[in-house]
C-alpha cells in the first residue's frame, strides 16, 4: 500500500505537479493568475491545458468536465472526451486552452430565477484557477464558475469569489492603516465540520420517503434513541470504520485534508472535519466530500444521509462553518496576539464581525435557511432561529471595560485603552464550551453553527464576507481621515460595542427564556425559510451587495425566486410522497390487518372466547384509518391548491401555513397507527430497524 504522504493529492493537478510539468515561465504566469484572480492569456492556457491533459491521461482519465455549482445545491458536470479525429481515421487526445478556460454547457434547465431568459438562453463556465483541477472517476474535473452571457452569476461560486474580493479590498485598507506593508492580499478561511448518517442500504431501499426526499416522512420513535448518550464519541463500528478509511483514502487523493472523524449524538450519526483552507477551495472540497461520502457508502452496502433531519425526534445533522480571515503572510487576523498593537488590530477586526452579524442578522439567518433545516433550528439540538454571538465571559468583560471606560480585572489599575494596553490572556478552550450559540468565537476564529448538513458553504460565506467587508469599509473610511489614529480607533471600538452588544449572548441558546430576552433586545426571530427570505431583497441588503459588487439587484431577485420556489417544491414532493405511501402501502396494510382482526374475532367468538383485544384493536385501527383516509384527501387538495397560487411568495407561504400543518397531522396519525400494528404487517422498516441497521 502507498504511504499517505505519497497518496495525498495524487489525483490533483496541484502546485507541485504544475511546477514539475509546466515550463518555468508558464508556471510563474499561472501562479500570478492564481494570486490575483485575473484570467490567463490564451498561449499560457494552451500550455497548461496540454500539461493537464497529459497528466490526466497518465492517471487513466479519458474525459474532462467543467465542474460547477449551479443553484440546485449539488455539483454539475458534463463529460467530454479528449478524443479528436485525425485525417487518417484515427483519433488523438486533445484538450485546448480554450476548452480549459471556458465551457458552454447546455444548461438551460438549471434554475436561474428568470435571469437567463432576459439575456441569452445559454450560460458559460469559466475556470477558477485558484481551485486545482482533479481527477474523479476517470474524469478530469476543472472547477469553474457559471455565468450567463450577460455576466450574471448563475451559480454559488461566482458570488463567493466576488465576496472574497470585497473583503480583501477592505481588509487591506485596514492593514495598511496599521502600517502593514508586507501583506499583499487577505483571504477568508473555512473549515466545515460535516455531520451525516450512515444506514444499511437494505433499509433505505424499503423506504420511498428516504429515496425521494432524503428524510423519513413517517416513523414512530424507536424504544432506544440517543437518551443514553452512548453513541457520542463512542467506539466506531467495524463497518463504519472501514467506510471511514476508504473515504479518507479517496479524500486524501483529492487533496482534501480530512482530519478528524467521530460518532455524533444520534445512533448512526457521524462527523468528519477537514483542516481549514481558503474559502472557495473549502467550498469545493466540501461539495466533493459530500459526494464521496455517498459514493463510498454505497460501496460498503450503506447509504449516507445528508438531509438535515432524516428522523423526527432524533438529532438532525448540521455543518459547522469555522471561519477566519488571514493574510497571505500567514497572519490570522482574528488571533488576539500578544502586544498592544496586535490586540488593537484584533479588536477592530472583531468589532467588524460583531457589527456585521448584528446589522446583517437577517442575511446570516437566510444563509442557513432551507426547508430541511427548518426542522432543526430551534429544536433543542441546533441553535434557535435567532442569530446571536458568543464571545465567552473573558472577552465580553474586556469589551465591557472598554465600552464603559472602566478598569478591567482586579490587577488593572488603569483604564483599558486600545493600542496602549496588553489584553489579558483569555483561555482558548474556555471559549469553546458553549455549544448552543449560532455564532461562537472559539479563540482565533468564529464557528457559525446554523448551517444544515446538506448546504453548500458558499452561500453563508458569501453573506459573511460581504457583511464584514462593509463594516471594514466604514471603519477604513473613518480611520483614513482621522487626525488622531489611536483616539479614533478607540472610539470606533467603543461605539461598536455600545451599539451592537445586543447581539452578544453567552448563555444557553436552547433556553426558552433566551427567546424572550432576544425579543426584548430587538433581535430577529425568523422561524422558517419563507419568513426569512423576504429580507434578502430588502433595500438595506440590496444596497450592501451592490456596494461590494457581490450581487446586482437582478441577481438578488432571481435568487429570492429560486429559493422560495425551491421551498415549495421540496414540500410539494414530500406531500406527494406521503400521499403515495399512505394510499399504496399504509391504508391497504391497515385494511388487511383489520380483516385479520375481524377473522380472529369471529373465530374466537364462535368458540365462546373473549375478543376484547381483537375488537378494541380493531376499533383503534379503524378510527385511525378513517382519519388518515380523510387527511390524505386533504393533502391532495392542498397540493392542487398550491399550484394555483401563481406567485412564488404566496405559494411558499401557503405550503408553510397550510400544507405543512396538514402533513404534520397525517404523520401523527400514521405514527400512531404504526404503534398499534404488528411489525410484520407494517410495510416499512421501523426507526429502530433503520437506526441500528449498521452493525
Ligand atoms: P474543535 O474541534 O474544538 O471545534 P478545531 O480547532 O479542531 O476545534 O477546529 C474545528 C475546525 O475549525 C477544523 O476544521 C479546523 O481546521 C477549523 N479551523 C481552525 N482554525 C481555523 C481558521 N483560522 N479558519 C477557519 N477554520 C479554522
Ligand atoms: Mg467545532
XYZ file of C-alpha atoms and ligand atoms in Angstrom:
723
model
C 0.000 0.000 0.000
C 1.093 3.516 -0.751
C 2.052 5.836 2.018
C -0.438 8.540 2.904
C 2.141 11.202 2.168
C 2.551 9.862 -1.373
C -1.127 9.296 -1.887
C -2.153 12.748 -0.705
C -3.159 14.938 -3.630
C -2.132 12.283 -6.166
C -5.305 12.976 -8.152
C -4.881 16.759 -8.072
C -3.124 18.962 -10.587
C -1.692 20.967 -7.734
C 1.154 23.403 -7.394
C 3.753 20.665 -7.048
C 2.555 18.921 -10.200
C 2.324 22.195 -12.084
C 5.863 23.066 -11.131
C 7.051 19.682 -12.358
C 5.191 19.761 -15.638
C 4.997 23.363 -16.768
C 7.736 25.479 -18.312
C 9.062 27.876 -15.670
C 7.645 30.919 -17.428
C 4.128 29.458 -17.702
C 4.171 28.290 -14.114
C 5.069 31.806 -12.990
C 2.259 33.297 -15.027
C -0.227 30.801 -13.678
C 0.940 31.468 -10.140
C 0.339 35.153 -10.674
C -3.131 34.422 -12.018
C -3.914 32.274 -9.004
C -2.902 35.067 -6.683
C -4.588 37.930 -8.467
C -7.638 36.078 -9.726
C -7.145 37.573 -13.219
C -7.597 35.435 -16.291
C -4.813 33.611 -18.064
C -3.776 34.545 -21.621
C -4.515 32.087 -24.412
C -0.934 30.993 -25.022
C -0.311 30.145 -21.406
C -3.712 28.473 -21.164
C -2.837 26.224 -24.106
C 0.377 25.101 -22.452
C -1.395 24.481 -19.141
C -4.198 22.577 -20.873
C -1.728 20.319 -22.645
C 0.202 19.552 -19.491
C -3.031 18.926 -17.627
C -4.273 16.566 -20.329
C -1.027 14.556 -20.432
C -1.059 14.255 -16.665
C -4.728 13.240 -16.614
C -4.257 10.594 -19.316
C -1.317 9.121 -17.408
C -3.670 8.809 -14.452
C -6.197 6.945 -16.588
C -8.584 9.787 -17.423
C -10.338 9.803 -20.788
C -12.768 12.689 -20.313
C -12.802 16.178 -18.917
C -15.550 18.302 -17.457
C -16.152 21.793 -16.220
C -17.267 21.137 -12.675
C -19.606 23.779 -11.247
C -22.148 24.517 -8.570
C -25.481 25.614 -10.002
C -28.265 26.873 -7.768
C -29.595 23.330 -7.327
C -27.113 22.915 -4.488
C -25.374 19.906 -5.968
C -22.468 19.981 -8.361
C -22.941 19.614 -12.068
C -20.702 18.112 -14.706
C -20.976 17.279 -18.378
C -18.290 14.957 -19.642
C -16.462 15.487 -22.924
C -13.837 13.069 -24.079
C -10.376 14.196 -25.070
C -10.556 12.372 -28.396
C -10.348 14.258 -31.662
C -10.431 12.583 -35.102
C -7.386 12.716 -37.351
C -7.248 12.674 -41.166
C -6.218 9.015 -41.274
C -9.350 7.888 -39.457
C -7.680 7.530 -36.082
C -8.058 9.655 -33.006
C -5.727 11.733 -30.897
C -6.219 13.020 -27.389
C -6.729 16.764 -27.398
C -7.506 19.485 -24.919
C -7.101 23.114 -25.866
C -6.509 26.221 -23.791
C -9.918 27.454 -24.846
C -11.546 24.286 -23.586
C -9.744 24.711 -20.295
C -10.716 28.285 -19.559
C -14.229 28.351 -20.908
C -17.068 25.901 -21.391
C -20.594 26.123 -22.683
C -22.709 23.517 -21.012
C -26.209 23.237 -22.364
C -27.527 24.498 -19.109
C -30.938 25.797 -19.956
C -32.628 23.688 -17.333
C -30.633 24.827 -14.334
C -32.604 27.187 -12.119
C -31.858 30.817 -12.936
C -34.845 32.585 -11.421
C -35.700 34.157 -14.755
C -32.207 35.585 -15.257
C -31.180 33.831 -18.399
C -34.475 34.331 -20.163
C -33.826 38.059 -20.377
C -30.435 37.643 -21.993
C -29.162 34.518 -23.640
C -30.553 31.066 -23.217
C -27.113 29.675 -22.515
C -24.613 30.209 -19.788
C -20.886 29.617 -19.805
C -18.445 28.211 -17.293
C -15.105 29.859 -16.532
C -12.115 28.211 -14.875
C -11.352 29.201 -11.282
C -7.571 28.709 -11.355
C -7.330 29.189 -7.573
C -9.038 25.823 -7.090
C -6.992 22.969 -8.552
C -8.231 20.587 -11.236
C -8.630 16.982 -10.090
C -9.484 13.524 -11.390
C -12.636 11.802 -10.225
C -13.881 8.516 -11.720
C -11.594 8.829 -14.718
C -12.703 12.367 -15.486
C -10.513 15.453 -15.286
C -12.649 17.956 -13.370
C -11.977 21.651 -13.765
C -13.527 23.787 -11.021
C -15.426 26.590 -12.708
C -17.822 29.459 -12.125
C -21.085 29.521 -14.083
C -22.405 32.782 -15.557
C -24.866 33.980 -18.163
C -23.626 35.806 -21.254
C -24.840 38.995 -19.635
C -22.358 38.295 -16.842
C -24.925 37.363 -14.208
C -23.976 34.735 -11.693
C -25.947 31.533 -12.173
C -24.093 29.567 -9.534
C -22.876 29.652 -5.960
C -19.202 30.101 -6.673
C -19.277 33.409 -8.550
C -20.762 35.455 -5.671
C -18.440 33.710 -3.223
C -15.396 34.746 -5.252
C -16.763 38.278 -5.512
C -17.312 38.423 -1.741
C -13.748 37.253 -1.133
C -12.553 40.046 -3.369
C -14.721 42.525 -1.409
C -13.351 41.559 1.982
C -9.831 41.503 0.567
C -10.198 45.079 -0.690
C -11.462 46.446 2.594
C -9.250 44.428 4.943
C -6.170 45.542 3.010
C -7.136 49.181 3.637
C -7.250 48.455 7.372
C -3.934 46.603 7.321
C -2.217 49.484 5.534
C -3.570 51.838 8.216
C -1.905 49.660 10.814
C 1.329 50.051 8.913
C 1.342 46.583 7.404
C 3.227 46.771 4.113
C 4.202 43.164 3.529
C 0.795 41.501 3.108
C -0.408 41.618 -0.494
C -3.818 40.076 -0.003
C -6.261 38.837 2.580
C -8.345 35.710 2.256
C -11.028 34.195 4.413
C -10.524 30.635 5.557
C -13.101 27.948 6.285
C -13.089 24.551 7.946
C -16.521 22.930 7.631
C -17.355 20.133 10.084
C -19.748 17.764 8.313
C -22.356 15.602 10.044
C -24.090 12.659 8.369
C -25.991 9.430 8.972
C -24.996 6.009 7.712
C -27.710 3.384 7.332
C -27.915 -0.010 5.705
C -28.833 0.071 2.031
C -31.439 -2.669 2.502
C -33.389 -0.486 4.913
C -33.095 2.517 2.652
C -34.463 0.683 -0.345
C -37.632 -0.159 1.519
C -38.434 3.476 2.325
C -39.726 5.602 -0.533
C -39.606 8.675 1.726
C -35.841 8.280 2.101
C -35.427 7.583 -1.592
C -37.494 10.552 -2.816
C -36.912 13.127 -0.106
C -33.820 12.077 1.859
C -35.734 12.029 5.125
C -38.369 9.854 6.774
C -41.856 11.344 6.494
C -43.337 8.744 8.815
C -41.909 6.714 11.654
C -42.687 6.337 15.301
C -39.886 6.675 17.813
C -37.577 3.732 18.494
C -37.625 2.411 22.072
C -33.989 3.413 22.277
C -32.679 6.584 20.689
C -29.964 8.910 21.871
C -31.149 9.028 25.511
C -28.153 7.233 26.906
C -25.655 9.376 25.007
C -23.789 6.153 24.372
C -23.122 6.830 20.708
C -21.391 10.205 21.028
C -17.639 9.730 20.652
C -18.289 6.017 21.268
C -16.223 3.297 19.656
C -16.779 3.163 15.921
C -18.318 0.005 14.450
C -16.143 -2.055 12.138
C -18.264 -1.459 9.064
C -18.261 2.277 9.686
C -14.537 2.189 10.348
C -13.941 0.525 7.004
C -16.099 3.155 5.341
C -14.166 5.958 7.033
C -10.838 4.517 5.999
C -11.976 4.187 2.411
C -13.423 7.691 2.461
C -10.218 9.154 3.843
C -8.216 7.479 1.082
C -10.497 8.967 -1.574
C -10.431 12.419 0.005
C -6.687 12.419 0.517
C -6.109 11.524 -3.121
C -8.217 14.548 -3.970
C -6.040 16.694 -1.751
C -8.761 17.162 0.842
C -7.383 17.450 4.336
C -9.817 15.115 6.110
C -8.595 15.137 9.664
C -10.969 14.067 12.409
C -13.874 11.678 12.486
C -16.077 10.512 15.299
C -19.547 9.318 16.191
C -22.126 12.004 16.832
C -25.004 12.192 19.321
C -27.646 10.196 17.449
C -27.330 6.492 16.682
C -25.863 6.004 13.178
C -24.682 9.629 13.119
C -21.084 10.604 12.434
C -18.922 13.626 11.719
C -15.953 14.436 9.549
C -13.835 17.586 9.848
C -11.138 18.686 7.414
C -8.278 21.046 8.142
C -9.345 24.540 7.126
C -8.312 26.151 3.869
C -9.103 29.167 1.649
C -12.861 29.616 1.451
C -13.551 28.882 -2.232
C -11.378 25.788 -2.050
C -13.053 24.725 1.192
C -16.420 25.098 -0.543
C -15.290 22.936 -3.477
C -13.807 20.394 -1.110
C -16.939 20.211 0.998
C -19.065 19.537 -2.104
C -16.629 16.797 -3.099
C -16.635 15.390 0.430
C -20.419 15.076 0.419
C -20.325 13.411 -2.971
C -17.609 10.980 -1.900
C -19.430 10.137 1.332
C -22.400 8.975 -0.711
C -20.298 7.076 -3.224
C -18.125 5.313 -0.693
C -21.135 4.410 1.484
C -22.679 2.641 -1.498
C -19.537 0.604 -1.960
C -19.967 -0.622 1.596
C -23.641 -1.509 1.206
C -24.732 1.573 3.092
C -26.403 4.877 2.328
C -25.111 8.214 3.579
C -27.943 10.563 4.530
C -27.039 14.241 4.302
C -30.526 15.548 4.984
C -30.819 17.978 7.900
C -33.434 15.967 9.717
C -33.728 12.395 8.499
C -35.504 11.187 11.651
C -38.044 13.038 13.786
C -37.222 13.040 17.473
C -33.576 12.216 16.785
C -30.873 14.875 16.406
C -30.503 16.108 12.868
C -27.267 16.863 11.032
C -25.616 20.223 10.756
C -22.473 21.690 9.355
C -20.248 23.970 11.408
C -18.648 26.667 9.339
C -15.408 27.639 11.082
C -14.380 30.978 9.619
C -11.479 33.361 9.911
C -9.516 35.963 7.936
C -5.822 35.585 7.099
C -3.156 37.499 5.242
C -1.043 35.869 2.552
C 1.843 36.226 5.005
C 0.093 33.782 7.306
C -1.323 36.130 9.960
C -4.733 35.147 11.317
C -6.497 38.470 11.830
C -8.809 37.006 14.454
C -5.887 35.905 16.605
C -5.776 38.269 19.617
C -1.963 38.439 19.625
C 0.388 39.411 22.446
C 1.228 43.086 22.022
C -0.984 46.186 22.438
C -0.580 46.764 18.704
C -1.719 43.271 17.715
C -4.524 43.470 20.265
C -5.807 46.726 18.807
C -5.876 45.324 15.282
C -7.602 42.191 16.549
C -10.238 44.233 18.375
C -11.015 46.210 15.248
C -11.494 43.057 13.174
C -13.521 41.519 15.991
C -15.730 44.616 16.075
C -16.254 44.419 12.328
C -17.653 40.912 12.808
C -19.816 41.915 15.795
C -21.287 44.820 13.865
C -21.744 42.745 10.709
C -23.543 39.924 12.484
C -25.835 42.383 14.256
C -26.662 44.581 11.275
C -26.980 41.668 8.870
C -28.526 39.038 11.140
C -31.228 38.622 8.513
C -28.678 37.635 5.872
C -26.836 35.330 8.255
C -30.156 33.637 9.034
C -31.112 33.399 5.357
C -27.786 31.816 4.561
C -28.815 28.813 6.691
C -32.444 28.738 5.568
C -33.860 25.711 3.781
C -36.949 23.559 4.095
C -34.844 20.779 5.606
C -33.052 22.993 8.096
C -36.353 24.470 9.329
C -36.840 21.163 11.168
C -33.579 21.573 13.021
C -33.196 25.197 14.038
C -34.731 25.725 17.437
C -35.387 22.043 18.017
C -33.084 21.924 21.063
C -30.330 20.249 19.105
C -29.264 23.171 16.975
C -29.177 26.894 17.646
C -32.519 28.673 17.565
C -33.572 30.699 14.544
C -32.366 33.817 16.397
C -28.879 34.899 15.409
C -26.646 35.820 18.329
C -22.963 35.712 19.049
C -20.946 34.011 21.760
C -17.702 35.653 22.848
C -17.087 33.964 26.191
C -17.090 35.715 29.549
C -13.478 36.892 29.489
C -13.625 38.618 26.137
C -17.058 40.057 26.895
C -15.731 41.555 30.128
C -12.832 43.107 28.269
C -15.213 44.678 25.770
C -17.387 45.952 28.608
C -14.385 47.541 30.276
C -13.506 49.308 27.034
C -17.066 50.446 26.477
C -17.563 51.805 29.983
C -14.012 53.080 30.206
C -13.538 51.113 33.373
C -10.619 49.225 34.799
C -10.540 45.566 33.815
C -9.916 42.888 36.424
C -8.506 43.238 39.906
C -4.910 43.781 38.843
C -5.592 46.513 36.386
C -5.478 49.958 37.898
C -5.603 51.956 34.715
C -8.426 52.263 32.220
C -8.185 49.847 29.340
C -7.061 51.766 26.261
C -6.935 50.190 22.881
C -3.480 50.297 21.410
C -1.887 51.067 24.760
C -2.591 48.113 26.987
C -1.979 44.463 26.521
C -5.173 42.444 26.628
C -5.261 39.939 29.419
C -4.937 36.384 28.129
C -8.165 34.512 27.959
C -8.073 30.748 27.947
C -8.839 29.447 24.478
C -10.657 26.259 25.260
C -12.990 28.001 27.713
C -14.390 29.873 24.740
C -15.453 26.658 23.059
C -17.689 25.262 25.762
C -20.922 26.838 24.655
C -22.349 24.527 22.010
C -25.717 26.269 21.769
C -24.618 29.511 20.148
C -25.270 30.049 16.447
C -22.104 32.083 16.068
C -19.319 31.442 18.537
C -15.854 32.902 18.880
C -13.536 29.979 19.513
C -10.243 31.682 20.295
C -8.994 32.645 16.842
C -11.961 32.019 14.543
C -15.734 32.043 14.543
C -17.828 28.928 14.360
C -21.120 29.521 12.531
C -23.286 26.619 13.617
C -26.661 27.199 11.982
C -25.923 25.536 8.661
C -27.753 22.405 7.684
C -25.724 19.359 6.717
C -26.589 19.366 3.009
C -25.965 23.080 2.447
C -23.148 24.374 0.302
C -20.920 26.618 2.414
C -20.760 29.112 -0.458
C -23.933 30.988 0.496
C -23.165 31.507 4.186
C -19.634 32.651 3.454
C -20.773 34.997 0.708
C -23.057 36.699 3.232
C -20.487 36.743 5.993
C -17.624 38.026 3.839
C -19.758 40.774 2.346
C -21.231 41.964 5.648
C -17.795 42.095 7.277
C -16.352 43.837 4.197
C -18.983 46.535 4.612
C -18.075 47.190 8.256
C -14.378 47.248 7.418
C -15.130 49.714 4.652
C -16.893 52.057 7.061
C -14.111 51.735 9.633
C -11.446 52.391 6.996
C -13.333 55.445 5.703
C -13.227 56.910 9.181
C -9.691 55.904 10.075
C -8.133 57.062 6.807
C -9.066 60.665 7.512
C -8.514 60.553 11.274
C -6.242 63.192 12.784
C -5.538 61.094 15.817
C -5.485 57.469 14.662
C -5.316 55.933 18.117
C -8.132 58.003 19.536
C -10.392 57.378 16.535
C -9.649 53.662 16.731
C -10.506 53.577 20.414
C -13.733 55.488 19.769
C -14.786 53.225 16.898
C -14.313 50.174 19.080
C -16.213 51.731 21.997
C -19.039 52.877 19.807
C -19.372 49.492 18.091
C -19.548 47.650 21.393
C -22.087 50.089 22.758
C -24.352 49.964 19.725
C -24.093 46.285 18.891
C -23.622 44.444 22.161
C -27.231 43.255 21.958
C -26.031 40.554 19.545
C -23.662 39.128 22.185
C -25.189 36.347 24.252
C -23.104 33.893 26.248
C -25.939 31.958 27.896
C -27.834 28.846 26.885
C -29.311 29.373 23.440
C -31.659 26.387 23.826
C -33.388 28.026 26.770
C -36.949 29.293 26.292
C -36.104 32.436 28.254
C -33.468 33.417 25.687
C -36.143 33.829 23.017
C -37.986 36.292 25.257
C -34.785 38.131 26.053
C -33.846 38.233 22.363
C -37.205 39.755 21.550
C -36.638 42.435 24.163
C -33.281 43.183 22.573
C -34.985 43.612 19.229
C -33.256 40.644 17.576
C -34.975 38.955 14.676
C -36.570 35.553 15.121
C -37.190 34.261 11.607
C -38.573 30.818 12.260
C -38.974 29.446 8.771
C -37.489 29.849 5.325
C -40.447 31.806 3.896
C -40.266 34.107 6.948
C -36.585 34.784 6.366
C -36.268 35.047 2.577
C -38.051 38.392 2.012
C -35.176 40.085 3.854
C -32.876 39.090 1.013
C -34.425 41.762 -1.178
C -34.772 44.484 1.440
C -33.410 47.883 0.468
C -30.594 47.697 3.006
C -29.365 44.365 1.705
C -29.633 45.234 -1.974
C -27.522 48.302 -1.198
C -24.929 46.181 0.613
C -24.472 43.728 -2.225
C -24.418 46.444 -4.854
C -21.784 48.456 -2.964
C -19.454 45.468 -2.874
C -20.351 44.178 -6.342
C -21.332 40.791 -4.987
C -24.889 40.663 -6.349
C -26.743 43.004 -8.651
C -30.333 43.762 -7.768
C -31.437 41.471 -10.556
C -29.291 38.621 -9.276
C -30.740 39.027 -5.794
C -34.303 38.886 -7.073
C -33.508 35.809 -9.101
C -32.042 34.109 -6.026
C -35.062 35.058 -3.991
C -37.294 33.408 -6.590
C -35.203 30.269 -6.789
C -35.046 29.841 -3.014
C -38.757 30.483 -2.448
C -39.707 28.179 -5.283
C -37.350 25.536 -4.023
C -39.020 25.614 -0.613
C -42.440 24.956 -2.153
C -41.027 22.259 -4.403
C -39.448 20.396 -1.502
C -42.680 20.482 0.499
C -44.678 19.515 -2.576
C -42.516 16.443 -3.211
C -42.742 15.466 0.439
C -46.532 15.802 0.439
C -46.847 13.751 -2.757
C -44.602 11.071 -1.299
C -46.767 10.949 1.823
C -49.877 10.548 -0.305
C -48.216 7.812 -2.328
C -47.051 5.871 0.722
C -50.357 6.268 2.511
C -52.586 5.221 -0.365
C -50.426 2.431 -1.715
C -48.983 0.839 1.415
C -50.241 2.181 4.702
C -54.012 2.149 4.202
C -54.001 -1.241 2.421
C -51.861 -2.727 5.220
C -54.242 -1.382 7.835
C -57.154 -2.779 5.899
C -55.590 -6.247 5.718
C -54.784 -6.113 9.394
C -58.363 -5.072 10.134
C -59.630 -8.095 8.246
C -57.276 -10.340 10.155
C -58.631 -8.938 13.398
C -62.204 -9.492 12.196
C -61.444 -13.069 11.209
C -59.776 -13.735 14.527
C -62.618 -12.142 16.475
C -65.265 -14.131 14.569
C -63.415 -17.395 15.035
C -62.894 -16.772 18.720
C -66.466 -15.706 19.216
C -67.722 -18.952 17.669
C -65.678 -20.787 20.267
C -67.077 -18.601 23.020
C -63.699 -16.968 23.782
C -63.199 -13.349 24.859
C -62.495 -10.950 21.954
C -61.675 -7.730 23.838
C -58.167 -7.497 22.374
C -59.341 -8.029 18.793
C -62.322 -5.713 18.947
C -60.544 -2.911 20.836
C -57.576 -3.003 18.490
C -59.926 -3.125 15.523
C -61.721 -0.033 16.797
C -58.455 1.889 17.180
C -57.156 0.789 13.780
C -60.462 1.616 12.113
C -60.777 5.052 13.599
C -57.164 5.917 12.760
C -57.660 4.606 9.236
C -60.765 6.737 8.729
C -58.866 9.832 9.906
C -55.878 9.035 7.701
C -58.110 8.484 4.697
C -59.664 11.896 5.118
C -56.317 13.617 5.749
C -54.745 12.155 2.669
C -57.621 13.586 0.643
C -56.969 16.965 2.232
C -53.288 16.770 1.309
C -54.181 16.077 -2.291
C -56.444 19.111 -2.377
C -53.669 21.221 -0.816
C -51.189 20.086 -3.438
C -53.626 21.132 -6.160
C -54.355 24.450 -4.473
C -50.657 25.275 -4.116
C -50.336 25.100 -7.897
C -52.978 27.782 -8.386
C -51.189 30.489 -6.372
C -49.287 31.820 -9.367
C -46.729 33.635 -7.207
C -43.661 32.124 -5.529
C -44.117 34.013 -2.264
C -47.791 33.168 -1.922
C -47.164 29.554 -2.792
C -44.344 29.188 -0.255
C -46.448 30.750 2.470
C -49.374 28.503 1.637
C -47.057 25.490 1.836
C -45.676 26.677 5.162
C -49.023 27.551 6.781
C -51.459 25.027 5.344
C -49.738 22.131 3.609
C -47.102 21.769 6.297
C -49.573 21.533 9.174
C -51.703 19.007 7.296
C -48.590 16.935 6.658
C -47.837 17.028 10.372
C -51.398 15.862 11.218
C -51.224 12.987 8.761
C -47.866 11.958 10.103
C -49.078 11.980 13.714
C -51.948 9.608 12.885
C -49.823 7.304 10.750
C -47.202 7.095 13.502
C -49.918 6.204 15.967
C -51.153 3.518 13.600
C -47.642 2.118 13.265
C -47.529 1.701 17.012
C -50.625 -0.487 17.132
C -49.785 -2.659 14.126
C -47.708 -5.849 14.357
C -44.239 -5.299 12.917
C -44.689 -7.945 10.219
C -47.751 -6.153 8.854
C -46.200 -2.673 8.810
C -44.942 -2.034 5.284
C -41.709 -0.252 6.255
C -38.662 -0.839 8.410
C -39.116 0.956 11.733
C -36.888 3.698 13.156
C -35.270 1.045 15.337
C -34.580 -1.153 12.282
C -33.041 1.745 10.378
C -31.054 3.453 13.115
C -29.472 0.262 14.365
C -29.072 -1.318 10.920
C -25.324 -0.894 10.668
C -23.686 -3.394 12.934
P -12.915 21.975 17.665
O -12.635 20.558 17.280
O -12.793 22.213 19.148
O -14.193 22.518 17.123
P -10.667 22.725 15.935
O -9.545 23.661 16.197
O -10.323 21.308 15.711
O -11.736 22.922 17.084
O -11.415 23.294 14.675
C -12.503 22.745 14.072
C -12.457 23.178 12.630
O -12.080 24.544 12.565
C -11.441 22.418 11.786
O -11.998 22.172 10.530
C -10.310 23.389 11.720
O -9.484 23.188 10.604
C -11.074 24.692 11.609
N -10.229 25.879 11.847
C -9.206 26.006 12.707
N -8.617 27.219 12.557
C -9.295 27.870 11.564
C -9.156 29.135 10.906
N -8.218 30.001 11.249
N -10.033 29.430 9.937
C -11.006 28.568 9.580
N -11.166 27.379 10.154
C -10.336 27.014 11.121
Mg -16.261 22.627 16.336
